[in-house]
PDB file of C-alpha atoms in Angstrom:
ATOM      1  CA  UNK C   1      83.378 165.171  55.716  1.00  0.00           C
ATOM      2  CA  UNK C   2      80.107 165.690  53.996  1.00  0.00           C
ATOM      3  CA  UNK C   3      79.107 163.970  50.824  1.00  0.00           C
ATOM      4  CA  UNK C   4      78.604 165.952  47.508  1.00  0.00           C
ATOM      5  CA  UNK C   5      74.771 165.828  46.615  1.00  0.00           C
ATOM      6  CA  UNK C   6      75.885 165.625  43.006  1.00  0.00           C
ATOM      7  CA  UNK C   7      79.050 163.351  42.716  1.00  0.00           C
ATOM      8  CA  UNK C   8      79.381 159.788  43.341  1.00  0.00           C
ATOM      9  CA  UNK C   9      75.955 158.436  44.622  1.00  0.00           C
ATOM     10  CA  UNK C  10      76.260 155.617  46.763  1.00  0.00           C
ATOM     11  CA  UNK C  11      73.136 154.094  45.019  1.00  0.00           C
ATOM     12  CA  UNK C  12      75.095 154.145  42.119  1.00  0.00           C
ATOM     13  CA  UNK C  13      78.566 152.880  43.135  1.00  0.00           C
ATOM     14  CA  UNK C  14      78.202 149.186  42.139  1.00  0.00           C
ATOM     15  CA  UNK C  15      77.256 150.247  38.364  1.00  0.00           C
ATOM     16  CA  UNK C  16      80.449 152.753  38.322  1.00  0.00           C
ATOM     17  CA  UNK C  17      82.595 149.834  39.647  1.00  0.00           C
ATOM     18  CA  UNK C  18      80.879 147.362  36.525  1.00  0.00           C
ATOM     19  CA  UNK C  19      81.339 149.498  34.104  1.00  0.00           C
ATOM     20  CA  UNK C  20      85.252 150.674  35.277  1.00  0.00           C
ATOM     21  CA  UNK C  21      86.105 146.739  34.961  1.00  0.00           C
ATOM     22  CA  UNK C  22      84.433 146.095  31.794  1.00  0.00           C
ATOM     23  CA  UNK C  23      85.897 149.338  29.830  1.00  0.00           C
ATOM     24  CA  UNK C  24      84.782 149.285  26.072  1.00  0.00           C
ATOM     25  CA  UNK C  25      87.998 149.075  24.038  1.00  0.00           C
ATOM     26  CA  UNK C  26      87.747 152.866  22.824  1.00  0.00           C
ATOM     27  CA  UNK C  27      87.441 153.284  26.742  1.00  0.00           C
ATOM     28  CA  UNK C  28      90.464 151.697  27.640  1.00  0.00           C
ATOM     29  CA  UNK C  29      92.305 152.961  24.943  1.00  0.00           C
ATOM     30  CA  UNK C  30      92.029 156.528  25.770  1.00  0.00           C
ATOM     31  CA  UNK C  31      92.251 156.016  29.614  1.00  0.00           C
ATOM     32  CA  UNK C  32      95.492 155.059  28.474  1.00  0.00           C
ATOM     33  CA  UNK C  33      96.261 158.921  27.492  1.00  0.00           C
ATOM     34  CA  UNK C  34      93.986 160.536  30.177  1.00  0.00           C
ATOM     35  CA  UNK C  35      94.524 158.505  33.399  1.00  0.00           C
ATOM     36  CA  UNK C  36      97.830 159.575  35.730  1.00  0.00           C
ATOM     37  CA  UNK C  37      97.875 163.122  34.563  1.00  0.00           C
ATOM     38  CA  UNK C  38      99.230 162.489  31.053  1.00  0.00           C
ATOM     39  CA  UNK C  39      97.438 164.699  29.139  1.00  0.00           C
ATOM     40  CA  UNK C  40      98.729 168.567  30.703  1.00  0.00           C
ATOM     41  CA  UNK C  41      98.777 167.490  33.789  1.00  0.00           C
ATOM     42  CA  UNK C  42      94.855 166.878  34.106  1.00  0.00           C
ATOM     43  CA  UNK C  43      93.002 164.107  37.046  1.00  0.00           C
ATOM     44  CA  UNK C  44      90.644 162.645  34.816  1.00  0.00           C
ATOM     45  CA  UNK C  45      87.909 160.225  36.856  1.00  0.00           C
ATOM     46  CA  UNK C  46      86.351 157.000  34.252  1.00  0.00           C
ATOM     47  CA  UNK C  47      83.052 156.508  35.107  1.00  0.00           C
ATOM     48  CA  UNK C  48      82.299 159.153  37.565  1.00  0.00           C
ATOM     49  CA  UNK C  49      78.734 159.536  38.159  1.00  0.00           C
ATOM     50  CA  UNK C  50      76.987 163.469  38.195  1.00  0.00           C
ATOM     51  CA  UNK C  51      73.681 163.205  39.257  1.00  0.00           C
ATOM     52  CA  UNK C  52      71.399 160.115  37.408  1.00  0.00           C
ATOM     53  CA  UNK C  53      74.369 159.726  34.537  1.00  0.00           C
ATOM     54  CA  UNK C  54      77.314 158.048  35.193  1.00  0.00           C
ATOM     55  CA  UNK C  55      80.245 160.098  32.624  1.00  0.00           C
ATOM     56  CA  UNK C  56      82.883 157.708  30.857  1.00  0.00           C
ATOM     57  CA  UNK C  57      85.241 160.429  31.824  1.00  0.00           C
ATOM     58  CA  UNK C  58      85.288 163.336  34.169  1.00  0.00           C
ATOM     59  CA  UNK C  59      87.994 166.277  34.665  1.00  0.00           C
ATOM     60  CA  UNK C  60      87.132 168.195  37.775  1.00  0.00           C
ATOM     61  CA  UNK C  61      89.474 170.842  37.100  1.00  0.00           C
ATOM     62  CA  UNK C  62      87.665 171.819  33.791  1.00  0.00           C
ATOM     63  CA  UNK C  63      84.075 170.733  35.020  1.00  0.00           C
ATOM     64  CA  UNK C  64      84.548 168.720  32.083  1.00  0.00           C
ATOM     65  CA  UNK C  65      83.005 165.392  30.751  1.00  0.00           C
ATOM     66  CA  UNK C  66      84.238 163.121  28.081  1.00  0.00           C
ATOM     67  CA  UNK C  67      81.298 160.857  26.660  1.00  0.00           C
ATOM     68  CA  UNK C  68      82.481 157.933  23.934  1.00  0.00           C
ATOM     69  CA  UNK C  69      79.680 156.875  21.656  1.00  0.00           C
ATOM     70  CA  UNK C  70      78.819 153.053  20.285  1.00  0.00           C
ATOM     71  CA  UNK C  71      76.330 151.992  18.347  1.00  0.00           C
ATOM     72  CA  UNK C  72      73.733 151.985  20.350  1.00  0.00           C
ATOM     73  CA  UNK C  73      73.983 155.932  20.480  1.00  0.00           C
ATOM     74  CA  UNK C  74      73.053 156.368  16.731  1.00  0.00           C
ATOM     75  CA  UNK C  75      69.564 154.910  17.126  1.00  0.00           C
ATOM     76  CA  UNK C  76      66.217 157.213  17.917  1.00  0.00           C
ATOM     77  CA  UNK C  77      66.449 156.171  21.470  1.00  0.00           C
ATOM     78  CA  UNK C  78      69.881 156.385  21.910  1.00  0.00           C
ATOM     79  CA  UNK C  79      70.082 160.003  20.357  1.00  0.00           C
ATOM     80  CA  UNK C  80      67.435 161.398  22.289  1.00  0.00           C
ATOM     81  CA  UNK C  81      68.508 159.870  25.481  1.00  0.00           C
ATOM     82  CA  UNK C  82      72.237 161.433  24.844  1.00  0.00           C
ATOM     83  CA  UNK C  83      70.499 164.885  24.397  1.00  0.00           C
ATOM     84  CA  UNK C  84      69.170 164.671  27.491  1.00  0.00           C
ATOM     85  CA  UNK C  85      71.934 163.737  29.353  1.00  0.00           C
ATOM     86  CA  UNK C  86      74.264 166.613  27.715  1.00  0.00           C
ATOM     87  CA  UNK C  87      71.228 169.298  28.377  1.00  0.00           C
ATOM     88  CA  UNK C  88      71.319 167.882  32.254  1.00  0.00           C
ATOM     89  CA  UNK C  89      74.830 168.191  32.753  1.00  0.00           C
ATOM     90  CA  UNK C  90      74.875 171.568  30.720  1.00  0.00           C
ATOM     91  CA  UNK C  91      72.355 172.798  33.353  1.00  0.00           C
ATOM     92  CA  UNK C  92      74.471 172.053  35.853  1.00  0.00           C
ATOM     93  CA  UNK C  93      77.591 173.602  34.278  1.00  0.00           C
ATOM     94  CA  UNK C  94      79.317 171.148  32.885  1.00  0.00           C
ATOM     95  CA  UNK C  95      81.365 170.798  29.214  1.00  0.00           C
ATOM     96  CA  UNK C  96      80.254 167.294  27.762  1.00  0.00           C
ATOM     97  CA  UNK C  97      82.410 166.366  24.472  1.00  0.00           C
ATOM     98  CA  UNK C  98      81.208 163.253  22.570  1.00  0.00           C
ATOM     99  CA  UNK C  99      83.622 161.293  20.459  1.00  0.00           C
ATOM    100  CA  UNK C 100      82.408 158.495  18.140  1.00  0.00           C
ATOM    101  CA  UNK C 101      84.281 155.246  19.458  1.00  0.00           C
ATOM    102  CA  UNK C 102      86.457 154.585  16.270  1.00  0.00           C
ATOM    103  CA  UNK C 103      87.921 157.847  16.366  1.00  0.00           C
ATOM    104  CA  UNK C 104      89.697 157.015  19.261  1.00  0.00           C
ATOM    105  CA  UNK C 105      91.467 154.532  17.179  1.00  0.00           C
ATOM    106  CA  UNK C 106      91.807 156.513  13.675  1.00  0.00           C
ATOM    107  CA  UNK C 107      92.439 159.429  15.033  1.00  0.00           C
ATOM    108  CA  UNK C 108      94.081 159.419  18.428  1.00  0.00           C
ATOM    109  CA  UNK C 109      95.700 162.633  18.685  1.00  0.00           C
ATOM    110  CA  UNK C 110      92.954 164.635  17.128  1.00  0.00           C
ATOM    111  CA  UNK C 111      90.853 163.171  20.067  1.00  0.00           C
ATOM    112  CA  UNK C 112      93.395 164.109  22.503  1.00  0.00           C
ATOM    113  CA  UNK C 113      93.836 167.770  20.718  1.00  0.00           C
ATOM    114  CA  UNK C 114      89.649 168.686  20.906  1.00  0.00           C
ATOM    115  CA  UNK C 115      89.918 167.920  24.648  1.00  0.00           C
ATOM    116  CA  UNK C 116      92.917 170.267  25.202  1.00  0.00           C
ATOM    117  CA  UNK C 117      90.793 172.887  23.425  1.00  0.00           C
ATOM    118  CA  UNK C 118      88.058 172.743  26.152  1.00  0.00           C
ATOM    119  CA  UNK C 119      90.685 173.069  29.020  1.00  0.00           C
ATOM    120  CA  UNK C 120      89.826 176.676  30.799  1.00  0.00           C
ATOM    121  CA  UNK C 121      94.072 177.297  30.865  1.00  0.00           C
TER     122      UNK C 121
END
């Protein structure tokens, strides 16, 4: 079996496996809903790398990526490094769909809802 080019880097496997055992809580929480199939049916990957970037979420079916944003996202550098990352994976046809952490806690199923709207069926 060939490797995909794009998916999974072996240079980057021991940062995927980090950051999948030291989930932010937003993180974990809404693996909770995505992981198994639980929300329609969907595989969603956590920290499945595309290219350089390394997605906190990733739906194959829907070419689909799920980025939750901290603090450190809502600085200059943080910004500008997030638009680049969403204009890569744009370029390469993926969806990206940010989420502010603490909506994942206040407002769970509106979360959940907005990523149901970007599923292709």
């Amino acid at each position: 079996m060939k490797s995909d080019p794009v998916h999974n880097k072996i240079e980057m496997k021991t940062n995927r496996r980090e950051l999948r055992n030291n989930l932010t809580p937003a993180e974990a929480e809404l693996w909770k809903h995505l992981q198994n199939g639980k929300l329609e049916g969907r595989k969603f990957r956590r920290q499945h790398s595309i290219g350089h970037c390394i997605a906190d979420f990733y739906c194959p079916s829907e070419k689909l990526v799920i980025e939750l944003d901290g603090q450190t996202h809502f600085t200059y550098p943080g910004f500008d490094s997030d638009e680049k990352r969403t204009a890569y994976l744009n370029s390469l046809g993926y969806t990206v769909v940010r989420f502010e952490n603490k909506y994942v806690f206040q407002s769970l199923e509106e979360v959940l809802e907005e990523i149901k709207t970007h599923f292709k069926t």
